[in-house]
Amino acid sequence: MSHRAVSLLSKFSSTLTNAQIRGKAHFTFQPSTTLPAGLQGQETSKMNLMQSVNEAMRIAMETDDSAVLFGEDVAFGGVFRCSLDLQKKFGKDRVFNTPLCEQGIAGFGIGVAAAGATAIAEIQFGDYIFPAYDQFDCGKLTVRTTWGAVGHGALYHSQSPEANFTHTPGLKLVVPRGPIQAKGLLLSCIRDPNPCIFFEPKILYRLASEDVPTGDYTIPLGQAETVRQGKDLTLVAWGTQVHVALEAAQLAKEKLNADVEVIDLQTIQPWDEDHVVEVLGSVQKTGRLIVTHEAPISSGFGAEIASTVQKRCFLNLESPIERVAGFDTPFPHVHEPFYLPTIHRVFDAIKKSVNY
């Protein structure tokens, strides 16, 4: 590491406590203020993301006798406790541990799905999914796995690998921003006839808490959601980064008097390009676009969005499309505060775009 990098890290670290550097979120979770369409008035219960995932799997297994859940340590609840008590309720034949072998988990899931049952496979950490995913060529298989930075995970426990899978036709990829979306989107994945990968932002498992409808509901796959209205710039994100985007948008309002529209993509593949481009008049209305994600910038999914919007909105654009993302390095440990696309990095991109 260069002397300048060491000096910068030392200066930066001196302003942070150990709790801020390790384990503290680089954003503030912002609960949804409205329920998805059709759920207004339904009974709700306060849940974090881990509990909403557990609730979705419980409902899926109650309503589908063929559904089975398997993976590393799921029998006792898993390291994140997402499958807590499910074996007690549904028995060892339907909720069971597998060997520590991601290829085996995927292969077994494909066999279950090909035989006509519903497979819910857990890959304990998304970073280890790569040796397995070339097997995902069947139907009713949902692979649940973790996603994104957790504050202290480093290379093999903090990656955001969604872009790797968008090059595989037929897969559906989902990343929820909170408990309400997690439950509805996971139930949609489990009941979809196509193979789905459901990425769960691990830092939100206990950090995120919302009033989640207690009944059985789904949120359609392939549909984005506008979570903040604006007229000056469109900001697209997914998962944890939606909360970073919302905070940056608020900062832009306070410092620049700029109205930033924030869109949660929700489904990465197939992604809702019509919503980003023209539904509610987003980029065609604002004339500016920033895409932000935790994954490295090169070949990140933001590039696909930027390319599509540039083609469809060329005559509407008032400034170049910007991407704010992770850097093209392995995910660092002690340098994580430098790596992440923080509120201030997103704000700087907004300032550059509106002043172009």
mmCIF file of C-alpha atoms in Angstrom:
data_model
loop_
_atom_site.group_PDB
_atom_site.id
_atom_site.type_symbol
_atom_site.label_atom_id
_atom_site.label_comp_id
_atom_site.label_asym_id
_atom_site.label_seq_id
_atom_site.Cartn_x
_atom_site.Cartn_y
_atom_site.Cartn_z
ATOM 1 C CA MET A 1 0.000 0.000 0.000
ATOM 2 C CA SER A 2 1.303 3.470 -0.842
ATOM 3 C CA HIS A 3 2.338 5.980 1.813
ATOM 4 C CA ARG A 4 -0.503 8.267 0.683
ATOM 5 C CA ALA A 5 -3.099 5.487 1.069
ATOM 6 C CA VAL A 6 -1.809 4.676 4.555
ATOM 7 C CA SER A 7 -1.944 8.359 5.470
ATOM 8 C CA LEU A 8 -5.511 8.717 4.187
ATOM 9 C CA LEU A 9 -6.657 5.592 6.019
ATOM 10 C CA SER A 10 -5.042 6.799 9.243
ATOM 11 C CA LYS A 11 -6.693 10.216 8.941
ATOM 12 C CA PHE A 12 -10.074 8.674 8.117
ATOM 13 C CA SER A 13 -9.872 6.092 10.889
ATOM 14 C CA SER A 14 -9.053 8.716 13.498
ATOM 15 C CA THR A 15 -12.514 10.239 13.015
ATOM 16 C CA LEU A 16 -14.337 6.934 13.513
ATOM 17 C CA THR A 17 -14.834 4.704 16.505
ATOM 18 C CA ASN A 18 -14.169 0.966 16.262
ATOM 19 C CA ALA A 19 -17.933 0.395 16.220
ATOM 20 C CA GLN A 20 -18.284 2.670 13.222
ATOM 21 C CA ILE A 21 -15.506 0.941 11.316
ATOM 22 C CA ARG A 22 -16.600 -2.623 12.152
ATOM 23 C CA GLY A 23 -20.193 -3.724 12.119
ATOM 24 C CA LYS A 24 -22.009 -0.393 11.854
ATOM 25 C CA ALA A 25 -24.155 0.169 8.797
ATOM 26 C CA HIS A 26 -23.037 2.896 6.402
ATOM 27 C CA PHE A 27 -26.678 3.965 5.976
ATOM 28 C CA THR A 28 -29.896 4.363 7.949
ATOM 29 C CA PHE A 29 -32.643 1.869 7.152
ATOM 30 C CA GLN A 30 -35.777 3.683 6.006
ATOM 31 C CA PRO A 31 -38.967 1.642 6.485
ATOM 32 C CA SER A 32 -41.571 1.609 3.744
ATOM 33 C CA THR A 33 -44.300 4.135 4.413
ATOM 34 C CA THR A 34 -46.930 2.324 2.344
ATOM 35 C CA LEU A 35 -47.823 -1.311 1.800
ATOM 36 C CA PRO A 36 -47.779 -2.935 -1.648
ATOM 37 C CA ALA A 37 -50.939 -2.640 -3.726
ATOM 38 C CA GLY A 38 -53.856 -4.644 -2.381
ATOM 39 C CA LEU A 39 -52.435 -5.023 1.151
ATOM 40 C CA GLN A 40 -53.712 -1.789 2.694
ATOM 41 C CA GLY A 41 -55.818 -2.480 5.756
ATOM 42 C CA GLN A 42 -54.428 -5.950 6.367
ATOM 43 C CA GLU A 43 -53.184 -6.974 9.796
ATOM 44 C CA THR A 44 -49.437 -6.423 10.225
ATOM 45 C CA SER A 45 -46.738 -7.515 12.628
ATOM 46 C CA LYS A 46 -43.377 -5.899 13.357
ATOM 47 C CA MET A 47 -40.690 -8.066 11.709
ATOM 48 C CA ASN A 48 -37.079 -7.703 10.725
ATOM 49 C CA LEU A 49 -35.853 -9.084 7.412
ATOM 50 C CA MET A 50 -34.773 -12.414 8.904
ATOM 51 C CA GLN A 51 -38.225 -12.924 10.414
ATOM 52 C CA SER A 52 -40.003 -11.979 7.184
ATOM 53 C CA VAL A 53 -37.924 -14.508 5.230
ATOM 54 C CA ASN A 54 -38.770 -17.152 7.845
ATOM 55 C CA GLU A 55 -42.459 -16.230 7.612
ATOM 56 C CA ALA A 56 -42.432 -16.463 3.808
ATOM 57 C CA MET A 57 -40.913 -19.953 3.904
ATOM 58 C CA ARG A 58 -43.401 -21.067 6.579
ATOM 59 C CA ILE A 59 -46.341 -19.915 4.449
ATOM 60 C CA ALA A 60 -44.853 -21.493 1.321
ATOM 61 C CA MET A 61 -44.465 -24.849 3.055
ATOM 62 C CA GLU A 62 -47.925 -24.698 4.623
ATOM 63 C CA THR A 63 -49.554 -24.015 1.264
ATOM 64 C CA ASP A 64 -47.439 -26.473 -0.757
ATOM 65 C CA ASP A 65 -46.952 -29.971 0.662
ATOM 66 C CA SER A 66 -44.204 -30.685 -1.883
ATOM 67 C CA ALA A 67 -41.989 -27.794 -0.741
ATOM 68 C CA VAL A 68 -38.728 -28.774 0.942
ATOM 69 C CA LEU A 69 -36.031 -26.579 2.488
ATOM 70 C CA PHE A 70 -32.400 -27.677 2.603
ATOM 71 C CA GLY A 71 -28.903 -26.273 2.953
ATOM 72 C CA GLU A 72 -25.991 -25.938 5.325
ATOM 73 C CA ASP A 73 -27.226 -25.726 8.947
ATOM 74 C CA VAL A 74 -30.860 -24.930 8.094
ATOM 75 C CA ALA A 75 -32.138 -27.595 10.506
ATOM 76 C CA PHE A 76 -31.231 -25.541 13.589
ATOM 77 C CA GLY A 77 -32.041 -22.213 11.953
ATOM 78 C CA GLY A 78 -28.845 -21.400 10.077
ATOM 79 C CA VAL A 79 -26.129 -18.956 11.024
ATOM 80 C CA PHE A 80 -28.542 -16.056 10.395
ATOM 81 C CA ARG A 81 -31.528 -17.910 11.962
ATOM 82 C CA CYS A 82 -33.712 -17.512 8.873
ATOM 83 C CA SER A 83 -35.009 -21.092 9.086
ATOM 84 C CA LEU A 84 -35.520 -21.072 12.863
ATOM 85 C CA ASP A 85 -38.124 -23.624 14.082
ATOM 86 C CA LEU A 86 -39.120 -24.699 10.573
ATOM 87 C CA GLN A 87 -37.836 -28.245 11.105
ATOM 88 C CA LYS A 88 -39.872 -28.474 14.318
ATOM 89 C CA LYS A 89 -43.000 -27.509 12.391
ATOM 90 C CA PHE A 90 -42.509 -29.475 9.161
ATOM 91 C CA GLY A 91 -40.272 -32.341 10.202
ATOM 92 C CA LYS A 92 -36.882 -33.689 9.190
ATOM 93 C CA ASP A 93 -38.161 -34.959 5.835
ATOM 94 C CA ARG A 94 -38.958 -31.423 4.659
ATOM 95 C CA VAL A 95 -36.314 -29.288 6.423
ATOM 96 C CA PHE A 96 -32.852 -30.813 6.596
ATOM 97 C CA ASN A 97 -29.132 -30.137 6.510
ATOM 98 C CA THR A 98 -26.904 -30.904 3.550
ATOM 99 C CA PRO A 99 -23.155 -31.492 3.366
ATOM 100 C CA LEU A 100 -20.963 -28.377 3.080
ATOM 101 C CA CYS A 101 -20.996 -28.552 -0.697
ATOM 102 C CA GLU A 102 -22.654 -25.867 -2.788
ATOM 103 C CA GLN A 103 -22.455 -27.989 -5.940
ATOM 104 C CA GLY A 104 -24.311 -30.745 -4.115
ATOM 105 C CA ILE A 105 -26.987 -28.375 -2.825
ATOM 106 C CA ALA A 106 -27.646 -27.097 -6.339
ATOM 107 C CA GLY A 107 -27.639 -30.586 -7.843
ATOM 108 C CA PHE A 108 -30.022 -31.907 -5.223
ATOM 109 C CA GLY A 109 -32.326 -28.921 -5.733
ATOM 110 C CA ILE A 110 -32.448 -29.531 -9.456
ATOM 111 C CA GLY A 111 -33.383 -33.154 -8.832
ATOM 112 C CA VAL A 112 -36.165 -32.125 -6.471
ATOM 113 C CA ALA A 113 -37.519 -29.549 -8.936
ATOM 114 C CA ALA A 114 -37.226 -31.865 -11.934
ATOM 115 C CA ALA A 115 -39.280 -34.443 -10.032
ATOM 116 C CA GLY A 116 -42.089 -31.904 -9.712
ATOM 117 C CA ALA A 117 -41.625 -30.707 -6.137
ATOM 118 C CA THR A 118 -40.807 -27.199 -4.891
ATOM 119 C CA ALA A 119 -37.170 -26.770 -3.904
ATOM 120 C CA ILE A 120 -36.004 -24.036 -1.510
ATOM 121 C CA ALA A 121 -32.225 -24.266 -1.398
ATOM 122 C CA GLU A 122 -30.076 -22.151 0.879
ATOM 123 C CA ILE A 123 -26.500 -21.228 -0.022
ATOM 124 C CA GLN A 124 -25.268 -20.032 3.354
ATOM 125 C CA PHE A 125 -23.027 -17.305 1.898
ATOM 126 C CA GLY A 126 -23.577 -15.988 -1.628
ATOM 127 C CA ASP A 127 -19.806 -15.760 -2.152
ATOM 128 C CA TYR A 128 -19.680 -19.573 -2.476
ATOM 129 C CA ILE A 129 -22.432 -19.863 -5.051
ATOM 130 C CA PHE A 130 -20.182 -19.674 -8.121
ATOM 131 C CA PRO A 131 -19.217 -23.376 -8.388
ATOM 132 C CA ALA A 132 -22.892 -24.295 -8.289
ATOM 133 C CA TYR A 133 -24.812 -21.888 -10.464
ATOM 134 C CA ASP A 134 -24.039 -23.397 -13.863
ATOM 135 C CA GLN A 135 -26.380 -26.220 -12.805
ATOM 136 C CA PHE A 136 -29.413 -23.915 -12.491
ATOM 137 C CA ASP A 137 -31.166 -25.175 -15.605
ATOM 138 C CA CYS A 138 -34.442 -26.512 -14.253
ATOM 139 C CA GLY A 139 -37.824 -25.162 -13.244
ATOM 140 C CA LYS A 140 -39.289 -24.659 -9.792
ATOM 141 C CA LEU A 141 -36.096 -24.063 -7.827
ATOM 142 C CA THR A 142 -35.490 -21.091 -5.541
ATOM 143 C CA VAL A 143 -31.969 -20.542 -4.240
ATOM 144 C CA ARG A 144 -31.788 -18.278 -1.191
ATOM 145 C CA THR A 145 -28.423 -16.764 -0.361
ATOM 146 C CA THR A 146 -26.823 -13.794 1.327
ATOM 147 C CA TRP A 147 -25.739 -10.625 -0.438
ATOM 148 C CA GLY A 148 -23.738 -7.483 0.183
ATOM 149 C CA ALA A 149 -21.548 -5.878 2.797
ATOM 150 C CA VAL A 150 -22.108 -6.700 6.448
ATOM 151 C CA GLY A 151 -19.540 -4.397 8.066
ATOM 152 C CA HIS A 152 -16.851 -6.973 8.793
ATOM 153 C CA GLY A 153 -17.149 -9.719 6.216
ATOM 154 C CA ALA A 154 -14.180 -9.120 3.891
ATOM 155 C CA LEU A 155 -13.677 -10.936 0.591
ATOM 156 C CA TYR A 156 -15.614 -14.187 1.008
ATOM 157 C CA HIS A 157 -18.555 -12.920 3.032
ATOM 158 C CA SER A 158 -19.450 -9.522 1.530
ATOM 159 C CA GLN A 159 -19.709 -9.857 -2.240
ATOM 160 C CA SER A 160 -22.629 -8.699 -4.407
ATOM 161 C CA PRO A 161 -22.604 -11.218 -7.276
ATOM 162 C CA GLU A 162 -25.913 -10.422 -8.991
ATOM 163 C CA ALA A 163 -24.344 -9.307 -12.283
ATOM 164 C CA ASN A 164 -22.675 -12.708 -12.739
ATOM 165 C CA PHE A 165 -26.062 -14.361 -13.058
ATOM 166 C CA THR A 166 -27.688 -11.882 -15.426
ATOM 167 C CA HIS A 167 -25.677 -13.474 -18.229
ATOM 168 C CA THR A 168 -27.533 -16.754 -17.691
ATOM 169 C CA PRO A 169 -30.815 -16.725 -19.662
ATOM 170 C CA GLY A 170 -33.798 -18.095 -17.769
ATOM 171 C CA LEU A 171 -32.738 -17.183 -14.254
ATOM 172 C CA LYS A 172 -34.727 -14.656 -12.244
ATOM 173 C CA LEU A 173 -32.762 -12.533 -9.759
ATOM 174 C CA VAL A 174 -34.281 -10.635 -6.838
ATOM 175 C CA VAL A 175 -32.816 -8.367 -4.123
ATOM 176 C CA PRO A 176 -35.285 -6.915 -1.566
ATOM 177 C CA ARG A 177 -34.734 -3.635 0.284
ATOM 178 C CA GLY A 178 -36.625 -4.568 3.450
ATOM 179 C CA PRO A 179 -38.875 -7.056 5.287
ATOM 180 C CA ILE A 180 -42.155 -6.200 3.504
ATOM 181 C CA GLN A 181 -40.599 -6.715 0.085
ATOM 182 C CA ALA A 182 -38.597 -9.750 1.229
ATOM 183 C CA LYS A 183 -41.666 -11.727 2.233
ATOM 184 C CA GLY A 184 -43.734 -10.918 -0.857
ATOM 185 C CA LEU A 185 -40.889 -11.334 -3.340
ATOM 186 C CA LEU A 186 -39.654 -14.584 -1.782
ATOM 187 C CA LEU A 187 -43.128 -16.125 -1.980
ATOM 188 C CA SER A 188 -43.276 -15.046 -5.637
ATOM 189 C CA CYS A 189 -39.918 -16.723 -6.291
ATOM 190 C CA ILE A 190 -40.911 -19.965 -4.557
ATOM 191 C CA ARG A 191 -44.128 -20.161 -6.583
ATOM 192 C CA ASP A 192 -42.575 -19.150 -9.905
ATOM 193 C CA PRO A 193 -42.114 -21.992 -12.428
ATOM 194 C CA ASN A 194 -38.629 -20.715 -13.317
ATOM 195 C CA PRO A 195 -35.389 -21.001 -11.324
ATOM 196 C CA CYS A 196 -34.916 -17.960 -9.079
ATOM 197 C CA ILE A 197 -32.013 -16.653 -7.026
ATOM 198 C CA PHE A 198 -33.159 -14.655 -4.019
ATOM 199 C CA PHE A 199 -30.379 -12.486 -2.591
ATOM 200 C CA GLU A 200 -30.886 -11.444 1.045
ATOM 201 C CA PRO A 201 -28.929 -8.360 2.224
ATOM 202 C CA LYS A 202 -27.360 -9.851 5.325
ATOM 203 C CA ILE A 203 -26.792 -6.515 7.065
ATOM 204 C CA LEU A 204 -30.579 -6.016 7.047
ATOM 205 C CA TYR A 205 -31.453 -9.330 8.720
ATOM 206 C CA ARG A 206 -31.834 -7.670 12.134
ATOM 207 C CA LEU A 207 -31.233 -4.013 11.320
ATOM 208 C CA ALA A 208 -34.352 -3.630 9.161
ATOM 209 C CA SER A 209 -37.737 -3.680 10.880
ATOM 210 C CA GLU A 210 -41.172 -2.960 9.395
ATOM 211 C CA ASP A 211 -44.870 -3.655 9.954
ATOM 212 C CA VAL A 212 -45.208 -6.667 7.652
ATOM 213 C CA PRO A 213 -48.645 -8.007 6.596
ATOM 214 C CA THR A 214 -49.155 -11.292 8.440
ATOM 215 C CA GLY A 215 -51.119 -13.019 5.691
ATOM 216 C CA ASP A 216 -50.124 -14.738 2.474
ATOM 217 C CA TYR A 217 -49.165 -12.209 -0.216
ATOM 218 C CA THR A 218 -46.863 -11.882 -3.194
ATOM 219 C CA ILE A 219 -45.134 -8.970 -4.925
ATOM 220 C CA PRO A 220 -44.829 -9.369 -8.715
ATOM 221 C CA LEU A 221 -41.391 -10.183 -10.082
ATOM 222 C CA GLY A 222 -39.964 -7.935 -12.765
ATOM 223 C CA GLN A 223 -41.551 -4.747 -11.431
ATOM 224 C CA ALA A 224 -39.604 -1.773 -10.069
ATOM 225 C CA GLU A 225 -41.003 0.643 -7.483
ATOM 226 C CA THR A 226 -40.572 4.392 -7.190
ATOM 227 C CA VAL A 227 -39.870 4.996 -3.480
ATOM 228 C CA ARG A 228 -39.272 8.758 -3.739
ATOM 229 C CA GLN A 229 -40.716 11.153 -6.301
ATOM 230 C CA GLY A 230 -38.523 13.790 -7.954
ATOM 231 C CA LYS A 231 -38.229 15.921 -11.068
ATOM 232 C CA ASP A 232 -34.513 16.756 -11.389
ATOM 233 C CA LEU A 233 -32.696 13.403 -11.466
ATOM 234 C CA THR A 234 -33.435 9.672 -11.414
ATOM 235 C CA LEU A 235 -31.478 7.475 -9.003
ATOM 236 C CA VAL A 236 -31.756 3.679 -9.454
ATOM 237 C CA ALA A 237 -30.627 1.161 -6.830
ATOM 238 C CA TRP A 238 -31.563 -2.179 -5.249
ATOM 239 C CA GLY A 239 -31.189 -3.940 -1.924
ATOM 240 C CA THR A 240 -29.250 -2.117 0.782
ATOM 241 C CA GLN A 241 -28.200 0.597 -1.643
ATOM 242 C CA VAL A 242 -31.785 1.869 -1.869
ATOM 243 C CA HIS A 243 -31.383 3.296 1.637
ATOM 244 C CA VAL A 244 -28.092 4.927 0.687
ATOM 245 C CA ALA A 245 -29.855 6.441 -2.336
ATOM 246 C CA LEU A 246 -32.729 7.763 -0.216
ATOM 247 C CA GLU A 247 -30.346 9.445 2.215
ATOM 248 C CA ALA A 248 -28.310 10.928 -0.631
ATOM 249 C CA ALA A 249 -31.519 12.207 -2.246
ATOM 250 C CA GLN A 250 -32.514 13.909 0.996
ATOM 251 C CA LEU A 251 -29.053 15.458 1.304
ATOM 252 C CA ALA A 252 -29.336 16.730 -2.277
ATOM 253 C CA LYS A 253 -32.656 18.358 -1.414
ATOM 254 C CA GLU A 254 -31.134 20.093 1.605
ATOM 255 C CA LYS A 255 -27.833 21.168 0.015
ATOM 256 C CA LEU A 256 -28.708 21.612 -3.669
ATOM 257 C CA ASN A 257 -32.491 22.067 -3.628
ATOM 258 C CA ALA A 258 -32.599 19.167 -6.119
ATOM 259 C CA ASP A 259 -35.605 16.840 -6.278
ATOM 260 C CA VAL A 260 -34.192 13.340 -6.795
ATOM 261 C CA GLU A 261 -36.425 10.445 -7.798
ATOM 262 C CA VAL A 262 -35.370 7.100 -6.285
ATOM 263 C CA ILE A 263 -36.343 3.798 -7.906
ATOM 264 C CA ASP A 264 -35.916 0.393 -6.263
ATOM 265 C CA LEU A 265 -35.333 -2.073 -9.092
ATOM 266 C CA GLN A 266 -36.294 -5.079 -6.849
ATOM 267 C CA THR A 267 -35.907 -7.628 -9.653
ATOM 268 C CA ILE A 268 -32.531 -7.518 -11.394
ATOM 269 C CA GLN A 269 -33.534 -10.008 -14.066
ATOM 270 C CA PRO A 270 -35.863 -9.420 -15.768
ATOM 271 C CA TRP A 271 -35.453 -5.737 -14.915
ATOM 272 C CA ASP A 272 -38.226 -3.208 -15.362
ATOM 273 C CA GLU A 273 -36.729 -0.921 -17.999
ATOM 274 C CA ASP A 274 -40.082 0.634 -18.899
ATOM 275 C CA HIS A 275 -40.516 1.865 -15.334
ATOM 276 C CA VAL A 276 -37.051 3.415 -15.267
ATOM 277 C CA VAL A 277 -37.427 4.990 -18.689
ATOM 278 C CA GLU A 278 -41.025 6.070 -19.007
ATOM 279 C CA VAL A 279 -43.483 4.673 -16.453
ATOM 280 C CA LEU A 280 -44.201 7.641 -14.176
ATOM 281 C CA GLY A 281 -42.024 9.529 -16.656
ATOM 282 C CA SER A 282 -38.777 8.944 -14.780
ATOM 283 C CA VAL A 283 -35.659 9.470 -16.957
ATOM 284 C CA GLN A 284 -37.724 10.979 -19.751
ATOM 285 C CA LYS A 285 -38.985 13.446 -17.132
ATOM 286 C CA THR A 286 -35.771 14.179 -15.199
ATOM 287 C CA GLY A 287 -33.242 13.958 -18.044
ATOM 288 C CA ARG A 288 -30.593 12.632 -15.659
ATOM 289 C CA LEU A 289 -29.732 9.149 -14.377
ATOM 290 C CA ILE A 290 -27.429 7.738 -11.711
ATOM 291 C CA VAL A 291 -27.233 4.012 -11.005
ATOM 292 C CA THR A 292 -25.639 2.896 -7.742
ATOM 293 C CA HIS A 293 -24.753 -0.603 -6.519
ATOM 294 C CA GLU A 294 -22.292 -2.245 -4.137
ATOM 295 C CA ALA A 295 -20.788 -4.593 -6.725
ATOM 296 C CA PRO A 296 -17.628 -3.546 -8.621
ATOM 297 C CA ILE A 297 -18.278 -0.963 -11.305
ATOM 298 C CA SER A 298 -16.814 -2.855 -14.289
ATOM 299 C CA SER A 299 -19.481 -5.120 -15.791
ATOM 300 C CA GLY A 300 -21.770 -4.342 -12.875
ATOM 301 C CA PHE A 301 -25.477 -4.405 -13.703
ATOM 302 C CA GLY A 302 -25.500 -0.620 -13.660
ATOM 303 C CA ALA A 303 -23.729 -0.742 -17.019
ATOM 304 C CA GLU A 304 -26.669 -2.625 -18.554
ATOM 305 C CA ILE A 305 -29.121 -0.067 -17.206
ATOM 306 C CA ALA A 306 -26.976 2.830 -18.427
ATOM 307 C CA SER A 307 -26.700 1.346 -21.914
ATOM 308 C CA THR A 308 -30.425 0.745 -22.246
ATOM 309 C CA VAL A 309 -31.414 4.182 -20.941
ATOM 310 C CA GLN A 310 -28.837 5.893 -23.163
ATOM 311 C CA LYS A 311 -30.403 4.197 -26.185
ATOM 312 C CA ARG A 312 -34.012 4.888 -25.254
ATOM 313 C CA CYS A 313 -33.579 8.366 -23.753
ATOM 314 C CA PHE A 314 -30.718 9.836 -25.770
ATOM 315 C CA LEU A 315 -32.629 12.948 -26.770
ATOM 316 C CA ASN A 316 -33.937 13.464 -23.214
ATOM 317 C CA LEU A 317 -30.600 13.362 -21.385
ATOM 318 C CA GLU A 318 -29.284 16.616 -19.916
ATOM 319 C CA SER A 319 -26.041 15.118 -18.543
ATOM 320 C CA PRO A 320 -23.985 11.922 -18.874
ATOM 321 C CA ILE A 321 -25.309 8.852 -17.071
ATOM 322 C CA GLU A 322 -23.297 8.236 -13.896
ATOM 323 C CA ARG A 323 -22.526 5.017 -12.019
ATOM 324 C CA VAL A 324 -21.576 4.983 -8.328
ATOM 325 C CA ALA A 325 -20.403 1.533 -7.331
ATOM 326 C CA GLY A 326 -17.789 -0.552 -5.609
ATOM 327 C CA PHE A 327 -14.249 -0.432 -6.934
ATOM 328 C CA ASP A 328 -12.602 -3.021 -9.190
ATOM 329 C CA THR A 329 -10.799 -4.725 -6.317
ATOM 330 C CA PRO A 330 -11.453 -7.729 -4.111
ATOM 331 C CA PHE A 331 -13.814 -6.693 -1.320
ATOM 332 C CA PRO A 332 -11.533 -5.309 1.420
ATOM 333 C CA HIS A 333 -11.775 -5.722 5.158
ATOM 334 C CA VAL A 334 -10.324 -2.768 7.098
ATOM 335 C CA HIS A 335 -10.714 -0.582 3.984
ATOM 336 C CA GLU A 336 -14.442 -1.287 3.622
ATOM 337 C CA PRO A 337 -15.401 2.368 4.423
ATOM 338 C CA PHE A 338 -13.395 3.417 1.348
ATOM 339 C CA TYR A 339 -14.843 0.716 -0.900
ATOM 340 C CA LEU A 340 -18.562 1.164 -0.343
ATOM 341 C CA PRO A 341 -20.609 3.571 -2.496
ATOM 342 C CA THR A 342 -21.578 5.734 0.461
ATOM 343 C CA ILE A 343 -24.117 8.529 0.799
ATOM 344 C CA HIS A 344 -21.437 11.133 0.149
ATOM 345 C CA ARG A 345 -20.156 9.421 -2.994
ATOM 346 C CA VAL A 346 -23.707 9.288 -4.343
ATOM 347 C CA PHE A 347 -24.305 12.917 -3.331
ATOM 348 C CA ASP A 348 -21.152 14.004 -5.177
ATOM 349 C CA ALA A 349 -22.451 12.274 -8.325
ATOM 350 C CA ILE A 350 -25.822 14.026 -7.957
ATOM 351 C CA LYS A 351 -24.071 17.390 -7.587
ATOM 352 C CA LYS A 352 -21.933 16.730 -10.660
ATOM 353 C CA SER A 353 -24.960 15.718 -12.725
ATOM 354 C CA VAL A 354 -27.296 18.575 -11.809
ATOM 355 C CA ASN A 355 -24.487 21.129 -12.332
ATOM 356 C CA TYR A 356 -23.371 19.671 -15.662
#
